[in-house]
Coordinates of C-alpha atoms in Angstrom, one line a residue:
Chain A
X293 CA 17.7 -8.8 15.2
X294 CA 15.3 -9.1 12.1
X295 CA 14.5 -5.6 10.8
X296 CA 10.7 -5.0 9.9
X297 CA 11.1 -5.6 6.0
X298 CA 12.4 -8.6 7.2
X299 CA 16.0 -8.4 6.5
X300 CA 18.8 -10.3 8.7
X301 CA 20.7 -7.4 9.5
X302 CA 20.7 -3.4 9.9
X303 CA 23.3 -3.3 7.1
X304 CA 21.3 -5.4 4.5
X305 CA 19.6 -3.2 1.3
X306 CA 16.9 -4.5 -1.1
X307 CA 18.7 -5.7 -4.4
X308 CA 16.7 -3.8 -7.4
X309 CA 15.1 -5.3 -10.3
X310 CA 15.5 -3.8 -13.9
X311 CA 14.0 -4.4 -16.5
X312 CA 14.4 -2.1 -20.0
X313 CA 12.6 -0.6 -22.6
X314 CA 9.0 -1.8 -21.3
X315 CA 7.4 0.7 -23.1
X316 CA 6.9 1.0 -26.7
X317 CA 6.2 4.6 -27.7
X318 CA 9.1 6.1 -25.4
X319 CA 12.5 6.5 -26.9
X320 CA 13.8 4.3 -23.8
X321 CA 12.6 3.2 -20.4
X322 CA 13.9 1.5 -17.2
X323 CA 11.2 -0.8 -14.9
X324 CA 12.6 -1.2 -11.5
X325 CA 11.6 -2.9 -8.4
X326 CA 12.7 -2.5 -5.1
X327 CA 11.1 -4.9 -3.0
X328 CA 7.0 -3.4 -3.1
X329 CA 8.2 -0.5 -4.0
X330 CA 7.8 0.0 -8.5
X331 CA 8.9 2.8 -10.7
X332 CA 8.9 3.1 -14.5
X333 CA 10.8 5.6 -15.9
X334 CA 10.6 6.2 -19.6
X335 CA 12.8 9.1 -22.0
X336 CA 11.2 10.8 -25.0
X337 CA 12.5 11.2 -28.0
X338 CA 15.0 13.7 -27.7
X339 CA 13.4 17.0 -29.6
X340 CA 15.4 20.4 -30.7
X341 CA 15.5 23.2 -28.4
X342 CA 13.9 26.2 -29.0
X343 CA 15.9 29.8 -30.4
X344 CA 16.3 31.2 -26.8
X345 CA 17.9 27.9 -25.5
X346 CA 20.3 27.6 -28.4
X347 CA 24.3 26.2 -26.8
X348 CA 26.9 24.2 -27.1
X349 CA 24.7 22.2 -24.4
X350 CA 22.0 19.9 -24.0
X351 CA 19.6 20.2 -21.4
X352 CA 17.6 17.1 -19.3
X353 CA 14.2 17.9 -18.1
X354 CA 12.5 15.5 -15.5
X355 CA 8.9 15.1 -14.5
X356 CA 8.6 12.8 -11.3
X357 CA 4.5 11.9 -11.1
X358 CA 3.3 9.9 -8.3
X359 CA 0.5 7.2 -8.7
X360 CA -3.1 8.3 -6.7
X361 CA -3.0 4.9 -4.9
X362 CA 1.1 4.4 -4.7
X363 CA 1.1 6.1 -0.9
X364 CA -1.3 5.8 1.7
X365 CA -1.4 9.3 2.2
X366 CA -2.3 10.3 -1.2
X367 CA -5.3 8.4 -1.5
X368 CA -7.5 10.4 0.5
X369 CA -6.4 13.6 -0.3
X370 CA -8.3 15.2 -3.6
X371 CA -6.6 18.0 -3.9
X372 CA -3.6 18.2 -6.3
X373 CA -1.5 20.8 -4.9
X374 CA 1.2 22.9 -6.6
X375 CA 3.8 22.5 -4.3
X376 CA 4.8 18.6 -3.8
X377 CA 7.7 16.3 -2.8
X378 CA 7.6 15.0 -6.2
X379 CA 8.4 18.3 -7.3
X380 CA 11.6 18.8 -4.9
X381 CA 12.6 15.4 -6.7
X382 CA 12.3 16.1 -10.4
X383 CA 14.6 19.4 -9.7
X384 CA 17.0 17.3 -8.0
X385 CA 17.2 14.7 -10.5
X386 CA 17.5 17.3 -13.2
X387 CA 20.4 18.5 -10.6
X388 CA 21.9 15.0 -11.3
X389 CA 21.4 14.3 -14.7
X390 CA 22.9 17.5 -15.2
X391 CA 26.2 16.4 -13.8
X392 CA 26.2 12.5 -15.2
X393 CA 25.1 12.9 -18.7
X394 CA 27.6 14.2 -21.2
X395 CA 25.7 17.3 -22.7
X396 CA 28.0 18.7 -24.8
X397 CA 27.5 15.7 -26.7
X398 CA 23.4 16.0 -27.4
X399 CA 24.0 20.2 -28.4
X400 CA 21.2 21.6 -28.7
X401 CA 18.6 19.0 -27.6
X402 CA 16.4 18.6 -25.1
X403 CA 15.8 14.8 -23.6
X404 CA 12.3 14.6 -21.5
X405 CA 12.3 12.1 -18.7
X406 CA 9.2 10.9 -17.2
X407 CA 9.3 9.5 -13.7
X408 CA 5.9 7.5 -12.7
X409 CA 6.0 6.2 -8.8
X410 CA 3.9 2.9 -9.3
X411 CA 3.4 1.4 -6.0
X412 CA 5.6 2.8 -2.7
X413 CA 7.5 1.0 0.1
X414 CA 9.8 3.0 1.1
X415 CA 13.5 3.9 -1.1
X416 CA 11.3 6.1 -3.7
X417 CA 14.4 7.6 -4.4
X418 CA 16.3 4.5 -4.6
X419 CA 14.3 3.4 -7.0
X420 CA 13.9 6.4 -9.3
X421 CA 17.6 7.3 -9.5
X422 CA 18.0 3.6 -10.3
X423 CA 15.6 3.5 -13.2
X424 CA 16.3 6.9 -14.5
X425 CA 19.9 5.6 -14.4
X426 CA 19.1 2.4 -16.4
X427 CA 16.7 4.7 -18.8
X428 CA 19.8 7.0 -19.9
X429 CA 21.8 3.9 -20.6
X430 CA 19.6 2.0 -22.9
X431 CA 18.5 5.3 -24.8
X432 CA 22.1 5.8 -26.0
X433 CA 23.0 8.5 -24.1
X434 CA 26.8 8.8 -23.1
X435 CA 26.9 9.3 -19.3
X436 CA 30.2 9.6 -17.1
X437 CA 28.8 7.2 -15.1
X438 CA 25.7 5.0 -13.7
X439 CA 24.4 6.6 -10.5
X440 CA 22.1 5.3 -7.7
X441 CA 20.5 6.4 -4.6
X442 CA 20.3 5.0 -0.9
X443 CA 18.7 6.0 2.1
X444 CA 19.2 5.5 6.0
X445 CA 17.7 6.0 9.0
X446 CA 17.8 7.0 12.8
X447 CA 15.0 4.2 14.7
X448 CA 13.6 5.4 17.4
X449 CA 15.8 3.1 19.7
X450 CA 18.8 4.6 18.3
X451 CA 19.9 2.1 15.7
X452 CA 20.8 2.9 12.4
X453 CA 18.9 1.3 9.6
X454 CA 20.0 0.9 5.9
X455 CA 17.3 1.1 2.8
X456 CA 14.4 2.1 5.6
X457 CA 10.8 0.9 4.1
X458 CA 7.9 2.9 4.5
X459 CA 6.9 2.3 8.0
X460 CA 10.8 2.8 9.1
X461 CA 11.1 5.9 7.6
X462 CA 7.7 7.1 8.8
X463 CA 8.8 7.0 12.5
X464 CA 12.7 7.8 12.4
X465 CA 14.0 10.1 13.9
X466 CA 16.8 11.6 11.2
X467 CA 16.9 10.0 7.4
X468 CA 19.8 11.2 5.2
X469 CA 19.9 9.8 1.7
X470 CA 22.4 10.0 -1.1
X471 CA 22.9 9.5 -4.7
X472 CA 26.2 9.0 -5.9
X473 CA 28.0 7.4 -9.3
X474 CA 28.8 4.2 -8.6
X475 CA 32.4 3.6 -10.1
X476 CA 33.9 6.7 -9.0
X477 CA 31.8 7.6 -5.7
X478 CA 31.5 10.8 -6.5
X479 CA 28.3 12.4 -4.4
X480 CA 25.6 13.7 -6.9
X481 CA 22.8 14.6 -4.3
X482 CA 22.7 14.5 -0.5
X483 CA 20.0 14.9 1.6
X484 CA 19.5 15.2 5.9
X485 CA 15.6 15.1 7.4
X486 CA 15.4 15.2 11.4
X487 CA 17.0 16.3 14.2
X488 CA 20.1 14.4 15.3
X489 CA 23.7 15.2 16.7
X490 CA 26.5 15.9 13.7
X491 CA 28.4 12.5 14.4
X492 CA 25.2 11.0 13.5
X493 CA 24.6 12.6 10.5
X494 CA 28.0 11.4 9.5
X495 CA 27.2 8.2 10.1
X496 CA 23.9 8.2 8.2
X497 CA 25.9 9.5 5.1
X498 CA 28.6 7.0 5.3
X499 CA 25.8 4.2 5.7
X500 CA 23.9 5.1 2.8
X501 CA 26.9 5.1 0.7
X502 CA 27.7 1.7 1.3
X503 CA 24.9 1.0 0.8
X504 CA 24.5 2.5 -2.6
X505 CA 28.0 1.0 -3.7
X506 CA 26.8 -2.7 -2.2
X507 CA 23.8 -2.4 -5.1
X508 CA 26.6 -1.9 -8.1
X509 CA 27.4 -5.4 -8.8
X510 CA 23.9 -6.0 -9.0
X511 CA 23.2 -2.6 -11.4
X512 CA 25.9 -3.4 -13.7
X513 CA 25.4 -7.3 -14.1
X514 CA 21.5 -6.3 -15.2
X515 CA 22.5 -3.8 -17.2
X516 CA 25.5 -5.5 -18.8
X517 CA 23.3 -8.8 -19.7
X518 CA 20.8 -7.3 -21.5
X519 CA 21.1 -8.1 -25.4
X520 CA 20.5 -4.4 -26.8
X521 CA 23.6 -2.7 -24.8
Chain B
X113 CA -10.8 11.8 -30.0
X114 CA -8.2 9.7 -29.9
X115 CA -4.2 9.6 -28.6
X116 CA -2.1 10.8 -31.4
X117 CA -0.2 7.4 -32.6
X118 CA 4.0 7.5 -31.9
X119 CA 5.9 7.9 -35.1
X120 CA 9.1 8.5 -33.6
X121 CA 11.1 9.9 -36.0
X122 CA 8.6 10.1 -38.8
X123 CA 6.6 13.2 -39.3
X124 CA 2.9 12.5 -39.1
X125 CA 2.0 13.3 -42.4
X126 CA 4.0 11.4 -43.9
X127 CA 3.3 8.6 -41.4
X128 CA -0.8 9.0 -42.2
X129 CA 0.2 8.8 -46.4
X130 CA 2.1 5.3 -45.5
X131 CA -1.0 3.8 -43.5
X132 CA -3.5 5.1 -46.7
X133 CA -1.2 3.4 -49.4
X134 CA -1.4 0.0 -47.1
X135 CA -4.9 0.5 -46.8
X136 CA -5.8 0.9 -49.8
X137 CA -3.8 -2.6 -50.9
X138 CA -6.1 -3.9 -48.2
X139 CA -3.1 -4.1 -45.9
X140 CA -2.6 -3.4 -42.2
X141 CA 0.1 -1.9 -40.5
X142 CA 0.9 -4.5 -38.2
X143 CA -0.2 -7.0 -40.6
X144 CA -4.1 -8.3 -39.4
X145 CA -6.8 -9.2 -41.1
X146 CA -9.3 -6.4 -41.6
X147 CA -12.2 -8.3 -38.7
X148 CA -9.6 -9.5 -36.5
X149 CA -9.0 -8.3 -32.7
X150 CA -6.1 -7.9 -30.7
X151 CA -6.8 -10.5 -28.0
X152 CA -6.2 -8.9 -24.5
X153 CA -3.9 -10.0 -21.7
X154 CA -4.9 -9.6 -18.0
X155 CA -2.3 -9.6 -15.3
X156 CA -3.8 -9.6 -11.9
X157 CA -1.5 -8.5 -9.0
X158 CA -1.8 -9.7 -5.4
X159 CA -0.4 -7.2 -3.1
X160 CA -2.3 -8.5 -0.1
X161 CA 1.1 -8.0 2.0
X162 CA 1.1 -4.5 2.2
X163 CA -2.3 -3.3 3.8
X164 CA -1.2 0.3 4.6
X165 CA -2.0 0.5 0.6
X166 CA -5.6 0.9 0.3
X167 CA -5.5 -0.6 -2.8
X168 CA -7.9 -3.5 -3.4
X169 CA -7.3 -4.4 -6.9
X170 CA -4.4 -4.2 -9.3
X171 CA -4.3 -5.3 -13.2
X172 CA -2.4 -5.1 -15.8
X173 CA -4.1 -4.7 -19.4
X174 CA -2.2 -5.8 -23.0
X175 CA -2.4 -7.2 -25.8
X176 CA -0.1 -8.4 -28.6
X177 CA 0.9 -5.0 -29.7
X178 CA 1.4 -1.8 -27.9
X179 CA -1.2 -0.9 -25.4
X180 CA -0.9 -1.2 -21.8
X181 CA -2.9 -0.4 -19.1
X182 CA -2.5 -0.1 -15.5
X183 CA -5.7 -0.7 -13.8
X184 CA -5.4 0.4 -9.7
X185 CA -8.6 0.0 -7.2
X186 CA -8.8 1.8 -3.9
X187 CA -11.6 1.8 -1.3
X188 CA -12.1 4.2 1.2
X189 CA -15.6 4.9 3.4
X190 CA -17.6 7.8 2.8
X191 CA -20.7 9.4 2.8
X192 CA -23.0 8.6 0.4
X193 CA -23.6 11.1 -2.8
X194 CA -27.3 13.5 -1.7
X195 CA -29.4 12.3 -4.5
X196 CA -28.7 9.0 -3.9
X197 CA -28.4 7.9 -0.3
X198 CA -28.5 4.4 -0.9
X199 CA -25.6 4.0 -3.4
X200 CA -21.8 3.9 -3.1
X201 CA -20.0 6.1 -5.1
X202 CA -17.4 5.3 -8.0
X203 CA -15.1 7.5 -9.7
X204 CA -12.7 7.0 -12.7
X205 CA -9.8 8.8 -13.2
X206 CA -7.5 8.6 -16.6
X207 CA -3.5 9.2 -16.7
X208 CA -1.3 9.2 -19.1
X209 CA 1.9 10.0 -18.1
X210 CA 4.0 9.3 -20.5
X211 CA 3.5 11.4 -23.2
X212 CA 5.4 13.8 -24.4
X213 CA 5.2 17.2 -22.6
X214 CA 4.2 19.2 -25.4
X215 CA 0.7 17.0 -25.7
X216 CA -0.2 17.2 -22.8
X217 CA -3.0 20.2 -22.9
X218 CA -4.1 18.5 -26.3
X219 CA -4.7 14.9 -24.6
X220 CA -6.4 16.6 -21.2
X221 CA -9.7 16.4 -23.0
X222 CA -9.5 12.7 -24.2
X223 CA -8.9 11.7 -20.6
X224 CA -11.3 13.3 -19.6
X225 CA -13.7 12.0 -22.4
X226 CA -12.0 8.5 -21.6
X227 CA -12.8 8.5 -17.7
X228 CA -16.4 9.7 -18.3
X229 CA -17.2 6.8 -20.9
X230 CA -15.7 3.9 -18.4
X231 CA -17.6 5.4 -15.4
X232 CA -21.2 5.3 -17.2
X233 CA -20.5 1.9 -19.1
X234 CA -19.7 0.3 -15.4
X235 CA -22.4 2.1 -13.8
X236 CA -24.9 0.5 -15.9
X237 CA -23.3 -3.0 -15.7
X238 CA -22.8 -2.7 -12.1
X239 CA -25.1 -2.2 -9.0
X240 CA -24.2 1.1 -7.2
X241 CA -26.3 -0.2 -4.7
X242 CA -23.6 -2.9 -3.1
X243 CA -21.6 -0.7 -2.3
X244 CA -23.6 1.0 -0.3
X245 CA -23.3 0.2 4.1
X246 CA -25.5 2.4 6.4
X247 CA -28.2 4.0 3.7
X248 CA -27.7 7.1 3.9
X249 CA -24.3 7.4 6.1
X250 CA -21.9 5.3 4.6
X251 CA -21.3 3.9 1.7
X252 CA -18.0 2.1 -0.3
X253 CA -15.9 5.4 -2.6
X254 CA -14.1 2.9 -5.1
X255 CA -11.6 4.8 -7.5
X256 CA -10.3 3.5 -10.3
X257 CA -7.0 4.7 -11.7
X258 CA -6.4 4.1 -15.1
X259 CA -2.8 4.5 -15.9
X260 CA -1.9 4.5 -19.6
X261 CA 1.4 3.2 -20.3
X262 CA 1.5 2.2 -23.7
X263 CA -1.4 4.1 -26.0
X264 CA -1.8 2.7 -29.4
X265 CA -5.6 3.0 -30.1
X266 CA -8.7 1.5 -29.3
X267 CA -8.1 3.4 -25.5
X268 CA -12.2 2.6 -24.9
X269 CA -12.1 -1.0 -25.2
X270 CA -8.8 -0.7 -23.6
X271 CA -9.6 1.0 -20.6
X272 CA -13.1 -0.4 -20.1
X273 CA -11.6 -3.8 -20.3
X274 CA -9.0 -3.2 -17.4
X275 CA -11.4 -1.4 -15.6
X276 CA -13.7 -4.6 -15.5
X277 CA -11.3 -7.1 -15.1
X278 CA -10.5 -5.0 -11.8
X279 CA -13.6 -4.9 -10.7
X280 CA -15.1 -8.5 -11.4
X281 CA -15.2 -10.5 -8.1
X282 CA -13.8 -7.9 -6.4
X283 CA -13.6 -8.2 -2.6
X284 CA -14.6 -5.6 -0.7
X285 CA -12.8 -6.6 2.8
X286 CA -14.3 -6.4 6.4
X287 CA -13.5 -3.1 7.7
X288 CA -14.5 -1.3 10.5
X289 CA -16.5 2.2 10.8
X290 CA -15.9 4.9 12.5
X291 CA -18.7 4.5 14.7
X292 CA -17.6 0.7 15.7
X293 CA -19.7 -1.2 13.3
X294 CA -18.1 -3.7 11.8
X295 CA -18.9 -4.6 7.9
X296 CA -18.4 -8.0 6.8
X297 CA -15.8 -8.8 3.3
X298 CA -18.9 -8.6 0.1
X299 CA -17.7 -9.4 -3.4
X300 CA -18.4 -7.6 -6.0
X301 CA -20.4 -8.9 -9.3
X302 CA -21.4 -7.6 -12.2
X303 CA -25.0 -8.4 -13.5
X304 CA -23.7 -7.7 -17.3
X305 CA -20.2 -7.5 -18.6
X306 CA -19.5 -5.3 -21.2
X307 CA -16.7 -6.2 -23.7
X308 CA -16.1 -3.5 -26.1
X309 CA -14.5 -2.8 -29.8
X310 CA -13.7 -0.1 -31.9
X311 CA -13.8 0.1 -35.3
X312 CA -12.9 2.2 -38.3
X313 CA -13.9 3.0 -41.4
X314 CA -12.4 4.2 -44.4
X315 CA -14.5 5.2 -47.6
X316 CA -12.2 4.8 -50.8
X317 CA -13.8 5.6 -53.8
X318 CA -17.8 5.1 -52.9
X319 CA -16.8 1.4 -50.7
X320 CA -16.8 1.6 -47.6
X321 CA -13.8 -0.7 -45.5
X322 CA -14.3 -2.0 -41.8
X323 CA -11.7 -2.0 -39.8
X324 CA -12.0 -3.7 -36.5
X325 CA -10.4 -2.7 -33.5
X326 CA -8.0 0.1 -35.0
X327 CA -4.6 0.9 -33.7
X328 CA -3.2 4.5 -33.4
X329 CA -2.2 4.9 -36.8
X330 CA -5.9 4.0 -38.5
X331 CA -7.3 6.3 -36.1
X332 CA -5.4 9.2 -37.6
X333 CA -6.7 8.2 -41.0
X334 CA -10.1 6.8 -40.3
X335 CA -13.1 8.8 -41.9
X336 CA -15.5 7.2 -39.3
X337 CA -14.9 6.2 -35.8
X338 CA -17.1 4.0 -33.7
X339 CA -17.4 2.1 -30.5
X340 CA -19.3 -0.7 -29.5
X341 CA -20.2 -1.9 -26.4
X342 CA -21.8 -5.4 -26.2
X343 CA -22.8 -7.4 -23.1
X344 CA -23.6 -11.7 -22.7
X345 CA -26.9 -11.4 -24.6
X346 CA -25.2 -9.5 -27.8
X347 CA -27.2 -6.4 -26.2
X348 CA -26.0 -3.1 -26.9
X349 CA -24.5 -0.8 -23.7
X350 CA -23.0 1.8 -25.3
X351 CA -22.5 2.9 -28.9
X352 CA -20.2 6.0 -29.6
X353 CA -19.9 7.3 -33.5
X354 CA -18.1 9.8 -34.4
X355 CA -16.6 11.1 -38.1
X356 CA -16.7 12.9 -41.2
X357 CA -20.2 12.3 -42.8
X358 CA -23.4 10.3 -41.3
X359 CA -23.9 6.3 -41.7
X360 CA -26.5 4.6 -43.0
X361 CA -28.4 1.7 -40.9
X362 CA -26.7 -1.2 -43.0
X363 CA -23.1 0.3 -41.7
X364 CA -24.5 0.4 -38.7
X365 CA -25.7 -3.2 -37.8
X366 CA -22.5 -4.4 -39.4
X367 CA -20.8 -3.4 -36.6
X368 CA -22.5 -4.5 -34.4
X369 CA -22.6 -7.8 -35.7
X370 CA -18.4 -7.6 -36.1
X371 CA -18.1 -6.9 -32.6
X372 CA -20.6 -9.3 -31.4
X373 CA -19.0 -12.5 -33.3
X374 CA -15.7 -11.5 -31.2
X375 CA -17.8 -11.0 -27.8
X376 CA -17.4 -14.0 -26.7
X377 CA -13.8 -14.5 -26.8
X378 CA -13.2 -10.8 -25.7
X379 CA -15.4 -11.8 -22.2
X380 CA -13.1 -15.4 -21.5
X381 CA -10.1 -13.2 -21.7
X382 CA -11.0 -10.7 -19.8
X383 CA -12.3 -13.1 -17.2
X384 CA -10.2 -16.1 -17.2
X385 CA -8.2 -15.2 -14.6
X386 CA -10.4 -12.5 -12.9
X387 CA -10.2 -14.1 -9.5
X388 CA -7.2 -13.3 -7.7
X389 CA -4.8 -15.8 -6.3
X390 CA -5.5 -16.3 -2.5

């Protein structure tokens, strides 16, 4: 059974593509691809916090920004609305950093990370936590761990799909998604859309970890070869 | 008017009192020639596999140093604007997102200033009248998205460049309306291309120093700011000056001469590989 993205099986995932510090200005920044979907994610150079926010901790601030011509859906729309699903992501990424990054080592810092959504296909977040991921680790930052995302998802004919593209997730049923650290598997960020019975949900989660921890080898050997780290 | 340049860890002041001393040993910071360019880079992208993108035209602008553009086309039908029924419309729309969080109200305006001067240097290159289906009904609404990656001056030329490599020989494809008419693929030309430079100037004791096509760092020092917009025929499109104390004609003409011997070569790159892979 060939899956729409055209994968071989329900348990295959689209590998990632890093590449670092593409931009020049930034402090660091991550490029990946995940099949036609593109994120580059880019850290600021880390500036002191302000006399209210003074601590024996740093903080991480993230600003997810999507593309005007990334989705389909945002293209017609003109209106820029306060309240967006790019917004629910930056918290939850700052949710995450919060937990991976080793603050008590950057006291009294704040690190900006910018998050632009390029072109989407489906496994935004995949992508994101991936780059963000690779954009801590080249900017220097010591981190408990490198952390990724993966989503799954209930078909319509009752199957469940790994790393759903765009069209997939579009007409499932129930999506879960989860970002965990890779080495230890700890669970940094779950997430259940849809309306499904409680085995299933299980089974979603359990899916999308594998499938996060089947993308590790790949994370790590990109990240290990390149000549800076 | 322009992006502030990155120093990193430098403070400004002390980065703008470093680029003054080179300058005045008649030194660059990254090491050109006073009348030389930056020669651009365009990367076209074919993403004709996904077609739920409306996206009809994707480049990627650089050159040898720092900046970097993201050029994105869309096309959606629409009604055409009231005082012109029988034009498409065209909007241009500037990011930056990847500067710092404290700049952003101060860069707002520049975008702003950015989009407005690519949208009227196209317009008068381009006929708004191709776009245009059912006169009166429907018409083509291109946007352009300009996405500044990498900002490290000369954002006119920059963004004007990507914007035209985008749109050169750009297919519109056969769609259908609403209504059941069907409109046949039309490519898109331009009747002049525009290449643009800017160029500083720096007055040091009563002599007055060109610098063509400045980087972030002469823009902070520069007395005098222009940009020059040239097309095939050394004709002037556009001409923006901006700076501390009026020019005289001489200064002027200068200019436009620098820009103009560079014309050409701007116009191959921009269009060597304008036509997308198919």
């Amino acid at each position: 059974m060939k899956q729409n993205g055209g994968r071989e099986t329900p348990d295959g995932v689209r590998y990632p593509h890093i590449a670092l510090d593409v931009l020049g200005q930034c402090h660091s920044s991550a490029c990946v691809e995940l099949g036609n979907t593109r994120v580059i994610c880019a850290v600021h150079h880390p500036q002191q916090l302000v006399d209210e926010y003074r601590g024996s901790r740093g903080r991480v601030a993230c600003t997810v920004r999507r593309s005007a011509s990334a989705g389909s859906h945002a293209a017609g729309s003109a209106q820029p609305s306060v309240v967006t699903p790019e917004k629910d992501m930056s918290l939850a990424l700052e949710g995450v950093a919060e937990e991976v990054v080793i603050l008590e080592k950057i006291p009294q810092l704040l690190v900006e990370v910018v998050v632009e959504i390029l072109a989407e296909d489906g496994g935004v977040w995949d992508a994101v936590a991936t780059s963000m991921s690779a954009a801590l680790v080249s900017g220097g930052f010591e981190m408990y761990d490198l952390f990724s995302a993966c989503g799954s998802a209930l078909l319509s004919d009752g199957a469940v799909v790994l790393d759903p593209d765009a069209a997939e997730e579009s007409n499932a049923q129930a999506s879960a998604l989860v970002c965990l650290m890779l080495n230890s598997g700890d669970i940094c960020y779950a997430r259940h859309q849809g309306s499904c019975e409680p085995g299933t949900v299980l089974e979603l989660v359990s899916s999308a970890m594998k499938g996060c921890l089947s993308r590790k080898s790949a994370i790590t050997t990109q990240l290990i070869n390149h000549p800076i780290l | 008017m322009s992006l502030p340049p990155a120093t990193g860890a430098v403070e400004l002041s002390s980065f703008k009192q470093h680029v003054i001393r080179l300058l005045t040993q008649s030194k660059r910071l990254d090491g050109r020639p006073f009348d030389s360019i930056r020669v651009p880079h365009i990367l076209h992208e074919n993403r004709q596999d996904t077609k739920i993108n409306r996206v009809l035209a994707s480049t990627l602008y650089t050159d040898d140093t720092g900046t970097c553009v993201n050029c994105i086309v869309t096309g959606v039908f629409g009604p055409p604007p009231p005082q012109h029924p029988e034009e498409g419309r065209l909007t241009v729309e500037v990011t930056a997102p990847f500067f710092p969080g404290y700049s952003a109200f101060q860069i707002e305006g520049t975008l702003h200033e950015l989009a407005r001067f690519v949208r009227s240097t196209i317009i008068s290159c381009l006929d708004l009248t191709e776009l245009c289906v059912i006169s009166g009904e429907a018409c083509w609404v291109l946007r352009v998205e300009l996405i500044l990656m990498n900002a490290d001056g000369g954002l006119r030329a920059a963004t004007l460049h990507a914007a035209v490599a985008a749109l050169h020989n750009l297919t519109l494809p056969k769609a259908r309306l609403p209504s059941g008419d069907v409109v046949e693929s039309r490519c898109l030309c331009f009747h002049r291309i525009p290449v643009a430079a800017t160029i500083g100037l720096c007055g040091t004791a009563g002599s007055m120093q060109f610098l063509l096509d400045t980087n972030a760092a002469e823009e902070s020092v520069a007395d005098v700011l222009l940009t020059v917009v040239i097309d095939e025929t050394d004709g002037i499109v556009s001409f923006l000056h901006h700076g501390r104390f009026p020019l005289l004609l001489p200064h002027l003409t200068d200019a436009i001469d620098m820009v103009a011997s560079h014309g050409a070569a701007l116009r191959s790159a921009i269009l060597k590989s304008s036509s997308p892979p198919q």
